[in-house]
Coordinates of C-alpha atoms in Angstrom, one line a residue:
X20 CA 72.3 -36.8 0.0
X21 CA 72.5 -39.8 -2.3
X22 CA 73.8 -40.3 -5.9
X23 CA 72.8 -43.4 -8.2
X24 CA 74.5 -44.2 -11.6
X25 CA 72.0 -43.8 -14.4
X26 CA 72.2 -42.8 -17.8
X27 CA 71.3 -39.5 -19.6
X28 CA 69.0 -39.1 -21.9
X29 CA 72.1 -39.5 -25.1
X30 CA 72.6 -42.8 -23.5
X31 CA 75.9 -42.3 -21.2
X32 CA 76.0 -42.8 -17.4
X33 CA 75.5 -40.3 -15.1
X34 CA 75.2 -39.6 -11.7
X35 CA 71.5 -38.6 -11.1
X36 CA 71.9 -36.8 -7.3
X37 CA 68.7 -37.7 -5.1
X38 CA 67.1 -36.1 -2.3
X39 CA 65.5 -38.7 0.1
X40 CA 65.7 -41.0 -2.8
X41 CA 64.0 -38.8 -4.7
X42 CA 65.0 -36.7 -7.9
X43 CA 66.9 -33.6 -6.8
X44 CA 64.4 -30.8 -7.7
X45 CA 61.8 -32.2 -5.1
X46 CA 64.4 -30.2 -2.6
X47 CA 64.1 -27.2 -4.5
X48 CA 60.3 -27.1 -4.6
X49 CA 60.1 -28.2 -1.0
X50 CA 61.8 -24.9 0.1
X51 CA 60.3 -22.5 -2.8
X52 CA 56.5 -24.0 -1.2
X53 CA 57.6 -23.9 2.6
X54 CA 59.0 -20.2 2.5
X55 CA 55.7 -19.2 0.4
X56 CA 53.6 -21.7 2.6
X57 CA 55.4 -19.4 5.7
X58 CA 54.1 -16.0 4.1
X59 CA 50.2 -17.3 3.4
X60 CA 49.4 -18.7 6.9
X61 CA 51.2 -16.3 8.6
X62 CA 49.3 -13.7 7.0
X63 CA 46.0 -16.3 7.3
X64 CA 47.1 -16.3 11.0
X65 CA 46.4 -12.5 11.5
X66 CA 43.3 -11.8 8.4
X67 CA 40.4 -12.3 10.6
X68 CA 41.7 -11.2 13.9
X69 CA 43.1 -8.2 11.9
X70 CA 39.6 -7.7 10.2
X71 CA 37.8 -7.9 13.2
X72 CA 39.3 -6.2 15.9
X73 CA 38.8 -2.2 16.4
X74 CA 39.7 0.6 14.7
X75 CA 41.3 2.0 17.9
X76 CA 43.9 -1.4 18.1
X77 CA 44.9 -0.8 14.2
X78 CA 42.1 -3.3 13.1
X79 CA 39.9 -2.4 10.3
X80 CA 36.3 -3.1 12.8
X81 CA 34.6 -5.3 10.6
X82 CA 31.7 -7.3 12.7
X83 CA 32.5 -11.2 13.1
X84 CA 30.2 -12.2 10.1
X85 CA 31.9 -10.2 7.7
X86 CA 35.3 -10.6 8.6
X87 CA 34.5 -14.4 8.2
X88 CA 33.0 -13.9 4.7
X89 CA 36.0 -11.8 3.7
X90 CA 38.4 -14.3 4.8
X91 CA 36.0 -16.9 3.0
X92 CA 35.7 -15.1 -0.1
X93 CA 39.5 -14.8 0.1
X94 CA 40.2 -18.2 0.3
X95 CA 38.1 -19.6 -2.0
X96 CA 39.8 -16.9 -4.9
X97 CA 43.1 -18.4 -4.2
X98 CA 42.0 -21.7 -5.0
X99 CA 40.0 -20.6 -7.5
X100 CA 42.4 -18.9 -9.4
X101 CA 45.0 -21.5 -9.5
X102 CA 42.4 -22.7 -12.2
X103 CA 43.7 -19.8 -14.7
X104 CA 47.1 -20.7 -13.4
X105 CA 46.7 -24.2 -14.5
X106 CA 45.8 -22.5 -17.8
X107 CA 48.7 -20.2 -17.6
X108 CA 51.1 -22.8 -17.3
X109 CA 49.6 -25.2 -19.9
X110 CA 49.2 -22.7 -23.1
X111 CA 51.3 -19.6 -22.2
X112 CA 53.9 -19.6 -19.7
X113 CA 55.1 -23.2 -19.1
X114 CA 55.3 -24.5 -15.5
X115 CA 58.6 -23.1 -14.7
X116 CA 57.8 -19.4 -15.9
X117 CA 54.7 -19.0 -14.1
X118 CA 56.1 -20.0 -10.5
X119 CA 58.6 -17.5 -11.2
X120 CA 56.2 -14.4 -11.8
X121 CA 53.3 -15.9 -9.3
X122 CA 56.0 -15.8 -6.5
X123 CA 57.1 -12.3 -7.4
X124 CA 53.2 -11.1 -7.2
X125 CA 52.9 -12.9 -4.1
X126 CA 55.7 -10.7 -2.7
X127 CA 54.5 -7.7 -3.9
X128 CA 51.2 -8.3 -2.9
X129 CA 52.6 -9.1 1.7
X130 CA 54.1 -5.9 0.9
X131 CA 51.2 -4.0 -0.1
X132 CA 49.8 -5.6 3.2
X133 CA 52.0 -3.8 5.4
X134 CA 51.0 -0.4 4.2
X135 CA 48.9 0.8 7.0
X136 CA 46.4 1.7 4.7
X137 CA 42.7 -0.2 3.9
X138 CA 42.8 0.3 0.2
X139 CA 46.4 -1.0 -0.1
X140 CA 45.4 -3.9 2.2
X141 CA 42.6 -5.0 -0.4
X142 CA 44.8 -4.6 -3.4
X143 CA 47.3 -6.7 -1.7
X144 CA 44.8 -9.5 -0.8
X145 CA 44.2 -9.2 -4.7
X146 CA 47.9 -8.9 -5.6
X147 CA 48.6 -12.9 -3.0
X148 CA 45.1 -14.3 -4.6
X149 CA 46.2 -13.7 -7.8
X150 CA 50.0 -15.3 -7.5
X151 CA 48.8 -18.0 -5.3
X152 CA 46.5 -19.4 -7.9
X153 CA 49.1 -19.0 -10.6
X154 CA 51.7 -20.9 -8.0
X155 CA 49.5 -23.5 -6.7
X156 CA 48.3 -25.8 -10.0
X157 CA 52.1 -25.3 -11.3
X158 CA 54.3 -26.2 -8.4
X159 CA 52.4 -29.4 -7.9
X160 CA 52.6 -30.6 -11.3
X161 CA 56.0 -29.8 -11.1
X162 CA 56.6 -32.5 -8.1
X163 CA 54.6 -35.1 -10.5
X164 CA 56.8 -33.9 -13.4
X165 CA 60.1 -35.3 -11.6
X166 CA 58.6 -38.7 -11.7
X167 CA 58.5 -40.0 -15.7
X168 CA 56.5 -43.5 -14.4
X169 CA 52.7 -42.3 -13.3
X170 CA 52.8 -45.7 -11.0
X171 CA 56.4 -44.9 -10.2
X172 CA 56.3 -46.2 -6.2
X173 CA 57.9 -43.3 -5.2
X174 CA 55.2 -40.7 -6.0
X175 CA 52.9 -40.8 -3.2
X176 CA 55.7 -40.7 -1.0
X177 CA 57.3 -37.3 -2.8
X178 CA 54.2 -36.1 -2.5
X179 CA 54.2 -36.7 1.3
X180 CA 57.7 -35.0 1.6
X181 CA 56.3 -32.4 -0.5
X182 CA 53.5 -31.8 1.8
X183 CA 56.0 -31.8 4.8
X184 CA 57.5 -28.8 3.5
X185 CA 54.3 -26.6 3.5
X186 CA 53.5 -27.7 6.8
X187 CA 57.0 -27.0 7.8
X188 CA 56.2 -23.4 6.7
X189 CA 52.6 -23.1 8.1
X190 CA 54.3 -24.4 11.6
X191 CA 56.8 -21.6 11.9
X192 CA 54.4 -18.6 10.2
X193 CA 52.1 -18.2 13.1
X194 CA 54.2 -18.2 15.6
X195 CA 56.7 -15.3 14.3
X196 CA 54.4 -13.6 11.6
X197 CA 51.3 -13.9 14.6
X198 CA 53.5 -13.3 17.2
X199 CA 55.1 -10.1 15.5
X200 CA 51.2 -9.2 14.2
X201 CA 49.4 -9.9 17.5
X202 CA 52.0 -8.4 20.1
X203 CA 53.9 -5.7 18.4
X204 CA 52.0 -4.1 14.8
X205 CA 49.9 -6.2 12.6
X206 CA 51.7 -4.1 9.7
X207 CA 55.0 -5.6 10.5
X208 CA 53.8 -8.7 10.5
X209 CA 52.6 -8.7 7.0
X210 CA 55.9 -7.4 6.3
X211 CA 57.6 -10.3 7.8
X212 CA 55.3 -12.4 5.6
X213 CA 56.8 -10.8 2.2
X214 CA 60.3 -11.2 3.4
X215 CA 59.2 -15.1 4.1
X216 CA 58.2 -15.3 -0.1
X217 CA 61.1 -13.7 -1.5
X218 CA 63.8 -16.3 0.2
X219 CA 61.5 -18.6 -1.0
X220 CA 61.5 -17.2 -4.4
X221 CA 65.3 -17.0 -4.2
X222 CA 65.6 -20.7 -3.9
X223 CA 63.3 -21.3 -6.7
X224 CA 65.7 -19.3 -8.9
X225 CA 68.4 -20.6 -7.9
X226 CA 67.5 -24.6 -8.8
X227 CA 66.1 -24.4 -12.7
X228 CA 68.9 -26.4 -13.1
X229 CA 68.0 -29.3 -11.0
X230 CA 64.3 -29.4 -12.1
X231 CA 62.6 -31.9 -15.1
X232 CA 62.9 -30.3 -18.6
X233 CA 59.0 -30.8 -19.1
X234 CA 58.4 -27.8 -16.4
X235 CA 60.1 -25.8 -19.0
X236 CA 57.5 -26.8 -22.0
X237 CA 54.3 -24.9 -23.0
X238 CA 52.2 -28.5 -23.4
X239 CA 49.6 -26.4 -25.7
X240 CA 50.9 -23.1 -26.6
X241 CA 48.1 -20.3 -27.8
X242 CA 48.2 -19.8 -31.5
X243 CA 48.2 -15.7 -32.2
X244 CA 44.5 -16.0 -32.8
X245 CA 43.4 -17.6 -30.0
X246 CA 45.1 -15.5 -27.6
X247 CA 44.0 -12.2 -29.7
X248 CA 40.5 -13.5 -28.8
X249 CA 41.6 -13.8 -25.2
X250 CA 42.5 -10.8 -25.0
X251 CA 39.4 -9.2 -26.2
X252 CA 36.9 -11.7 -24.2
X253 CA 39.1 -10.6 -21.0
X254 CA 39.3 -6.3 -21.8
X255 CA 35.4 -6.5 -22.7
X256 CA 34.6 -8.1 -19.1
X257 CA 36.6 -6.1 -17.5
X258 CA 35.3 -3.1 -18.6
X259 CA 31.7 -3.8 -17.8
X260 CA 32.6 -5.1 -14.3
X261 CA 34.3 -1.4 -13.7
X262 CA 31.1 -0.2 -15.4
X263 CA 28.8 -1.5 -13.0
X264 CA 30.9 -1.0 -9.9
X265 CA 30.8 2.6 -11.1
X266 CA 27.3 3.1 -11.3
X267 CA 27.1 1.3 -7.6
X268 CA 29.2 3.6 -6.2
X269 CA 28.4 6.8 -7.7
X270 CA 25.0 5.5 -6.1
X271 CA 26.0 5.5 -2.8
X272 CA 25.0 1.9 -2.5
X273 CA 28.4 0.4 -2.1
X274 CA 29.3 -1.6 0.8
X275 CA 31.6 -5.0 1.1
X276 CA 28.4 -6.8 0.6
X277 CA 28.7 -6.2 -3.2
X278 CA 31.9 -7.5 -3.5
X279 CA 31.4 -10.9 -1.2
X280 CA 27.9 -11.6 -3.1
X281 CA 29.0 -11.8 -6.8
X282 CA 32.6 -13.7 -5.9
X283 CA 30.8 -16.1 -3.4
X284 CA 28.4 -17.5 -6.6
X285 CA 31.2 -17.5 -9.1
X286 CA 32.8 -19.9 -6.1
X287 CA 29.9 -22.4 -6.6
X288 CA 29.1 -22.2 -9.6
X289 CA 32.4 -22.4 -11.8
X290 CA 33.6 -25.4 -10.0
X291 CA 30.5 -26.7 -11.3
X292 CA 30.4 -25.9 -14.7
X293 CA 34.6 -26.7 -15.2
X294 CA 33.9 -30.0 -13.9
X295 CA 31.4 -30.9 -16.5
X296 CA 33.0 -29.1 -19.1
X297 CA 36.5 -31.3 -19.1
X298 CA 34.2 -34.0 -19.1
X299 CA 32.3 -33.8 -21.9
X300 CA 35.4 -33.0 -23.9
X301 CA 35.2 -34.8 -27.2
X302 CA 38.9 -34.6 -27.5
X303 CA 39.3 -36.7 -24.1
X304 CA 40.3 -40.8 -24.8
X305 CA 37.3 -42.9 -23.4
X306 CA 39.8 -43.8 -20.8
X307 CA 40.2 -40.3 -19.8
X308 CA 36.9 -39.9 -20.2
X309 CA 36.1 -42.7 -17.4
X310 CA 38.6 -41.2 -15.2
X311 CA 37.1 -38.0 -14.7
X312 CA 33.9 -39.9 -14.2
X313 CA 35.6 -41.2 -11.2
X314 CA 37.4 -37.6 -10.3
X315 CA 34.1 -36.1 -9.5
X316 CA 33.3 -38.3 -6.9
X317 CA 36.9 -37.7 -5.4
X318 CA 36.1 -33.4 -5.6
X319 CA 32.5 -33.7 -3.9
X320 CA 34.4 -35.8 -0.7
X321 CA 37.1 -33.4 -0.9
X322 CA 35.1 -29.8 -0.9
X323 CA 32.9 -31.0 2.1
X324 CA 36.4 -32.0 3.9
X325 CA 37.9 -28.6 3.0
X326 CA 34.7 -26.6 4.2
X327 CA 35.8 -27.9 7.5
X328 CA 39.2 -28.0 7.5
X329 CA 39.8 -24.5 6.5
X330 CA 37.8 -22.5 9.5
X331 CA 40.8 -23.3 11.0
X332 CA 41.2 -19.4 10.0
X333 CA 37.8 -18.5 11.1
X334 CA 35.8 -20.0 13.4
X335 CA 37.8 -21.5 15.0
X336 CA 40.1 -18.5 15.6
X337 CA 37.8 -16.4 16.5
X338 CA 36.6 -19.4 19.3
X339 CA 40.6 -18.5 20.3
X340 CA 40.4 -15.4 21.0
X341 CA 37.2 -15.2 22.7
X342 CA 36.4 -18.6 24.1
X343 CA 39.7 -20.1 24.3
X344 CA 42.2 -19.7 27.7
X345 CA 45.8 -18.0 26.3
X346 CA 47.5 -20.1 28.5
X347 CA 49.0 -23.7 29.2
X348 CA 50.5 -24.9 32.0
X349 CA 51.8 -21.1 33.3
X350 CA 52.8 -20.4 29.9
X351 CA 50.7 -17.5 28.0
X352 CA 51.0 -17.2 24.2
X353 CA 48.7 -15.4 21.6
X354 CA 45.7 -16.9 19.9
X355 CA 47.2 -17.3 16.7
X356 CA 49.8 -19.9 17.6
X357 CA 46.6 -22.2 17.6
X358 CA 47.0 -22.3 14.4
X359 CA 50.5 -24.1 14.4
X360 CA 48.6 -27.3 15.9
X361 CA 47.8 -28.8 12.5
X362 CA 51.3 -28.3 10.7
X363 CA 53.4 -29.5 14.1
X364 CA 50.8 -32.6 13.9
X365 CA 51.5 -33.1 10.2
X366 CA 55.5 -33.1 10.3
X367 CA 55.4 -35.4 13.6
X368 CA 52.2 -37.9 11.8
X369 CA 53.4 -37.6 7.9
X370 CA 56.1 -40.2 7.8
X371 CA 54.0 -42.3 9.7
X372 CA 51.4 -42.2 7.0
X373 CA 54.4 -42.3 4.3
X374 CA 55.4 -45.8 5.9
X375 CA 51.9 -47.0 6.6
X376 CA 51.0 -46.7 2.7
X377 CA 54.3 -48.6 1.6
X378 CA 53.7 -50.9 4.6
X379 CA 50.1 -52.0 4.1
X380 CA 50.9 -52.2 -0.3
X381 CA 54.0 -54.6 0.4
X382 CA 51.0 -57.1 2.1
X383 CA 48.3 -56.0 -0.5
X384 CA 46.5 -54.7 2.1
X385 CA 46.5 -50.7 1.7
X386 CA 43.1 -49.3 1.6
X387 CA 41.5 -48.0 -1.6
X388 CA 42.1 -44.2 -2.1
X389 CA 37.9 -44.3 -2.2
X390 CA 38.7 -46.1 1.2
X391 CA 40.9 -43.3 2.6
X392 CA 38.9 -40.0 1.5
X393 CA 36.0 -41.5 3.2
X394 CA 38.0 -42.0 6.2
X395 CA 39.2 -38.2 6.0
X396 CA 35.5 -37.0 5.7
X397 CA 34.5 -38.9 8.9
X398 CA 37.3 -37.8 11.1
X399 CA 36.9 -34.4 9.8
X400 CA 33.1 -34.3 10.5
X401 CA 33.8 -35.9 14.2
X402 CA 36.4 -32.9 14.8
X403 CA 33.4 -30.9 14.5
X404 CA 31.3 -32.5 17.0
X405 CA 34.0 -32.2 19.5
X406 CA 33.8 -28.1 19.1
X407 CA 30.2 -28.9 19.7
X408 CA 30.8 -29.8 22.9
X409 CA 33.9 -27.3 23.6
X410 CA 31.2 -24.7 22.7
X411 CA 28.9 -25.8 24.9
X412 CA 31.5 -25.2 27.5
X413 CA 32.2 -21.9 26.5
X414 CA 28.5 -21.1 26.8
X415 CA 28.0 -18.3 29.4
X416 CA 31.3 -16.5 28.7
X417 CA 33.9 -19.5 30.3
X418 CA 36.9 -19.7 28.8
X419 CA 37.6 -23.3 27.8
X420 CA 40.9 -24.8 28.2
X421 CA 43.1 -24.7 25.1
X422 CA 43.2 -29.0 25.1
X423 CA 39.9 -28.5 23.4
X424 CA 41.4 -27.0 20.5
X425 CA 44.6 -29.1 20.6
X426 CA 42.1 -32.1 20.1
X427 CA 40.0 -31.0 17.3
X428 CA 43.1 -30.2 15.1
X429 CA 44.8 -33.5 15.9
X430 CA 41.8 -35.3 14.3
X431 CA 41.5 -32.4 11.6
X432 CA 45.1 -33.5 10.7
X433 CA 44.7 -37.3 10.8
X434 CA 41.9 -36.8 8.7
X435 CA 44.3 -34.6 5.9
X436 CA 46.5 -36.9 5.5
X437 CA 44.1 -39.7 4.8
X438 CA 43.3 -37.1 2.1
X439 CA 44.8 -34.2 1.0
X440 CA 48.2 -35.8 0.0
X441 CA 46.9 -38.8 -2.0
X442 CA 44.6 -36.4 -3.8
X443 CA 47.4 -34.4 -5.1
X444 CA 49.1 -37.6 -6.5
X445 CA 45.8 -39.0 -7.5
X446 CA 44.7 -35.8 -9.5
X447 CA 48.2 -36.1 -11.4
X448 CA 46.9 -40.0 -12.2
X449 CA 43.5 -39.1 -13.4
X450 CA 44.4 -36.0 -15.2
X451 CA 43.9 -36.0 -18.4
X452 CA 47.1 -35.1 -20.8
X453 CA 45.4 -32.2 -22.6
X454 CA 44.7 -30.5 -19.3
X455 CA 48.1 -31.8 -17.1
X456 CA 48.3 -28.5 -15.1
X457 CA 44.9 -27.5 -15.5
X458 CA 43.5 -30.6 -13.4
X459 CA 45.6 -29.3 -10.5
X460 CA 44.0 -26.3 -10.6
X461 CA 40.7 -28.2 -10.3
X462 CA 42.0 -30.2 -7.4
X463 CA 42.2 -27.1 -5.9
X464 CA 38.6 -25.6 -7.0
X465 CA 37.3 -28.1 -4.2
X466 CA 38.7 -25.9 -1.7
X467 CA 37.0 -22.6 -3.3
X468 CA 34.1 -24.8 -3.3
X469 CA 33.8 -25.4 0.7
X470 CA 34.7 -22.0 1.5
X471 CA 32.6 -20.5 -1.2
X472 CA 29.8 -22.4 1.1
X473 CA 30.6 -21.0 4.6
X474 CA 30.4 -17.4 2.8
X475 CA 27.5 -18.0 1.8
X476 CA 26.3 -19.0 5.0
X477 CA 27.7 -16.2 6.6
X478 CA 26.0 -13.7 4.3
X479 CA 22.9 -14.8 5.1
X480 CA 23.4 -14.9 9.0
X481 CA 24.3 -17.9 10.0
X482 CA 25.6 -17.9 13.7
X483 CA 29.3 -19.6 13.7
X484 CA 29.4 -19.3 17.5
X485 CA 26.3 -22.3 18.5
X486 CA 26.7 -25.8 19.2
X487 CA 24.4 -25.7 16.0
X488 CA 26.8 -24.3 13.4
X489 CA 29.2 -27.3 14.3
X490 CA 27.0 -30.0 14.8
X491 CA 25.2 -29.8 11.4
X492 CA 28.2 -29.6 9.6
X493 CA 30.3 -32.5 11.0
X494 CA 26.8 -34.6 10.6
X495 CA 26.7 -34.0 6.9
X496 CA 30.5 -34.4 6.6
X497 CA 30.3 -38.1 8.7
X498 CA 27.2 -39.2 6.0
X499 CA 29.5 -38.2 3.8
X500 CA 32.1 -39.8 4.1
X501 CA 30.0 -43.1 4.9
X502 CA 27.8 -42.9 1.7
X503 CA 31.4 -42.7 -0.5
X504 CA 32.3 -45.8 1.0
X505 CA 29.5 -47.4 0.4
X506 CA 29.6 -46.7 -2.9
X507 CA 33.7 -47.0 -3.6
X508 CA 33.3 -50.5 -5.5
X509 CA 31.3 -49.2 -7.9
X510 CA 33.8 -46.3 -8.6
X511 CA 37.1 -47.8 -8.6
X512 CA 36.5 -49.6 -12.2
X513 CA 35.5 -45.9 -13.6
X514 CA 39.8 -45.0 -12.5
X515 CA 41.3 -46.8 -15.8
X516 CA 44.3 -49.0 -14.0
X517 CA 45.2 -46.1 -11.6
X518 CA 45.3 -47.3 -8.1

């Protein structure tokens, strides 16, 4: 730990405590994200192979297709609803607030998970979507509220460290939380997941003190008319979407299909229509106005790379338990400590990144962040052409060894952090002031995006486990990426002065 004299803001010096050279509260938000990072991929680690394995091993049986669209759907409503969490922080909560109560809800929600129960299990899936979202768009614009300067040097790299912490927790959560799931009770697993979010929520507590006073500030606060309006808009939807499910069910005609359908579409299209609506904002400076111009180019590159990325909790681990040899060198573990690959790569590959960036700018030779998400689409699309190939050599029941795997995440994860990172700083550059947390929220609608896509797939039969599947998807992710970077001089202009 290191302390540099500064001065307050009356004017008189004080010692400003720093945590890798950066402002004190980054450390607190590194270990409220890890340990709620730990509890949502550990859980992630055990959703599909839960879903889909029988009724007679404590699974709830659902066919491979379904359990892929459920954990689809499921991802693309956390990221959707950090969107409303954005909101929630911007006009009624405040930053600070709204971590607070999202990580409670997150809690409760593992909890309701370990109920050995399939309605409680649903209504916890609910109970994490909904806190995640309000979590997400709020502790990220939290790390970009410790830095005053928008071009302060610094920021990528907090951002980095930032990022390190997840990882840190997505590293150790599959192989305790899917050890625990896999080998002794999938119930107790989940468990272990909700004790992983309340230490993390402890911490949180514990550092208001050391975090920026603008977390604490409702930037747009809801006048009592406005939010009466809300209120009404909100009780008059809900009401007619337990109307309907009603009706289907009294029916008879209920099956998961009518859940998947309607929440797969609202993933596509309200992406879409949020996108254009910030846009064409008239209350938006032309320069704000320009940047988002520029964003949108950013969110297509970065919902084809996450349509990838994230079968990591699908796909791919089904291709883990089926196709996929449980052992390395003598040494047998279970299929869900594949999915510690990409975090372990991240911690050992994300200073190297950190330094790279620092090191290239110092020469004036770092590439453009245009340059660096088309880089992330094409490594992300070639990852899929190698589990073209490993699915060849599954073909006829062989299982392949685990190196396959190992390879495809280690160019999965040297593609995210040509990406991922610098479009969490980026989206705090572009953002317009009026929607500050709100833009983080639409960073994260890219996600909902991509996996809104492979539901949809999935719903309509599309096989995941043909050389097809990943072929088609890492060509279009490869053009992709090629066509941005093509195109990147004609964007950079549209970024205002942000770099």
């Amino acid at each position: 730990m290191a302390s540099s004299l500064t001065k307050d803001p009356a004017g008189t010096p004080a010692a400003e405590k720093t945590f890798l050279g950066h402002p004190r509260g980054l450390a607190n938000l590194f270990m409220t994200e890890m340990w709620e990072r730990y509890s949502y991929y550990g859980m992630r680690a055990l959703l599909v192979l839960y879903l889909s394995a029988e009724v007679a091993d404590g699974g709830l049986g659902f066919d491979a297709a379904t359990a892929i669209a459920i954990y689809s759907v499921y991802n693309a409503m956390v990221y959707l609803l950090a969107l409303p969490g954005g909101w929630f922080g911007d006009r009624v909560w405040g930053a600070r607030k709204t971590v607070a109560v999202s990580g409670t809800v997150i809690m409760i929600g593992h909890f309701l998970l370990a109920l050995p129960t399939e309605v409680s299990f649903f209504i916890g899936l609910g109970f994490i979507a909904a806190g995640s979202g309000l979590l997400k768009a709020n502790i990220s614009t939290m790390v970009g509220h410790l830095y005053r300067d928008k071009n302060d040097p610094r920021r990528d790299g907090g951002f980095t460290i930032f990022y390190m912490g997840i990882n840190l927790g997505a590293f150790a959560a599959p192989l305790t939380i899917g050890w625990v799931g896999q080998k002794i009770n999938w119930h107790y697993g989940f468990a272990l997941a909700g004790v992983g979010m309340a230490i993390g929520l402890a911490f949180y507590l514990l550092g208001f003190r050391n975090l920026a006073p603008e977390s604490n500030r409702v930037p747009a606060p809801l006048s009592d008319t406005e939010r009466a309006t809300i209120v009404k808009r909100a009780m008059i939807w809900l009401l007619v979407a337990v109307v309907a499910y009603a009706l289907v069910g009294l029916s008879g005609q209920f099956t998961i299909d009518w859940v998947l359908w309607p929440l797969t579409i609202l993933g596509l299209a309200l992406p879409t229509y949020y996108l254009v609506r910030v846009r064409r904002d008239s209350d938006l400076e032309p320069v704000e106005r320009s940047r988002m111009s520029a964003y949108v180019w950013f969110f297509i590159a970065a919902a084809a790379f996450w349509a990838i990325y994230d079968q990591t909790g699908s796909t791919l681990t089904l291709f883990a338990k089926d196709s996929t040899a449980g052992s390395l060198f003598g040494f047998d573990f279970p299929s869900s400590w594949f999915q510690s690959l990409n975090p372990l790569y991240v911690m050992a590959l994300a200073p190297v990144f950190a330094w790279l960036w620092v090191a290239l700018s110092r020469r004036g030779k770092e590439p453009s962040t245009l340059s660096k998400f088309a880089t992330g689409l094409v490594l992300i699309g070639g990852s899929f052409f190698v589990m073209m190939l490993a699915q060849t050599a599954s073909s006829g029941g062989v299982k392949v060894t685990p190196l396959w795997l190992c390879s495809v995440y280690l160019i999965q994860t040297v593609g995210e952090l040509t990406l991922s990172p610098v479009g969490l700083s980026l989206t705090t550059k572009l953002a317009p002031a009026k929607y500050a947390s709100q833009m983080m929220g639409v960073w994260f609608l890219a996600v909902t995006a991509g996996s809104s896509v492979i539901s949809l797939l999935q719903l309509v039969g599309a096989p995941t486990d043909t050389e097809w599947w990943f072929a088609s998807q890492g060509a279009i992710a490869m053009a992709g990426g090629v066509a941005i970077f093509m195109f990147r001089r004609k964007v950079q202009p549209l970024m205002g002065g942000v770099h």
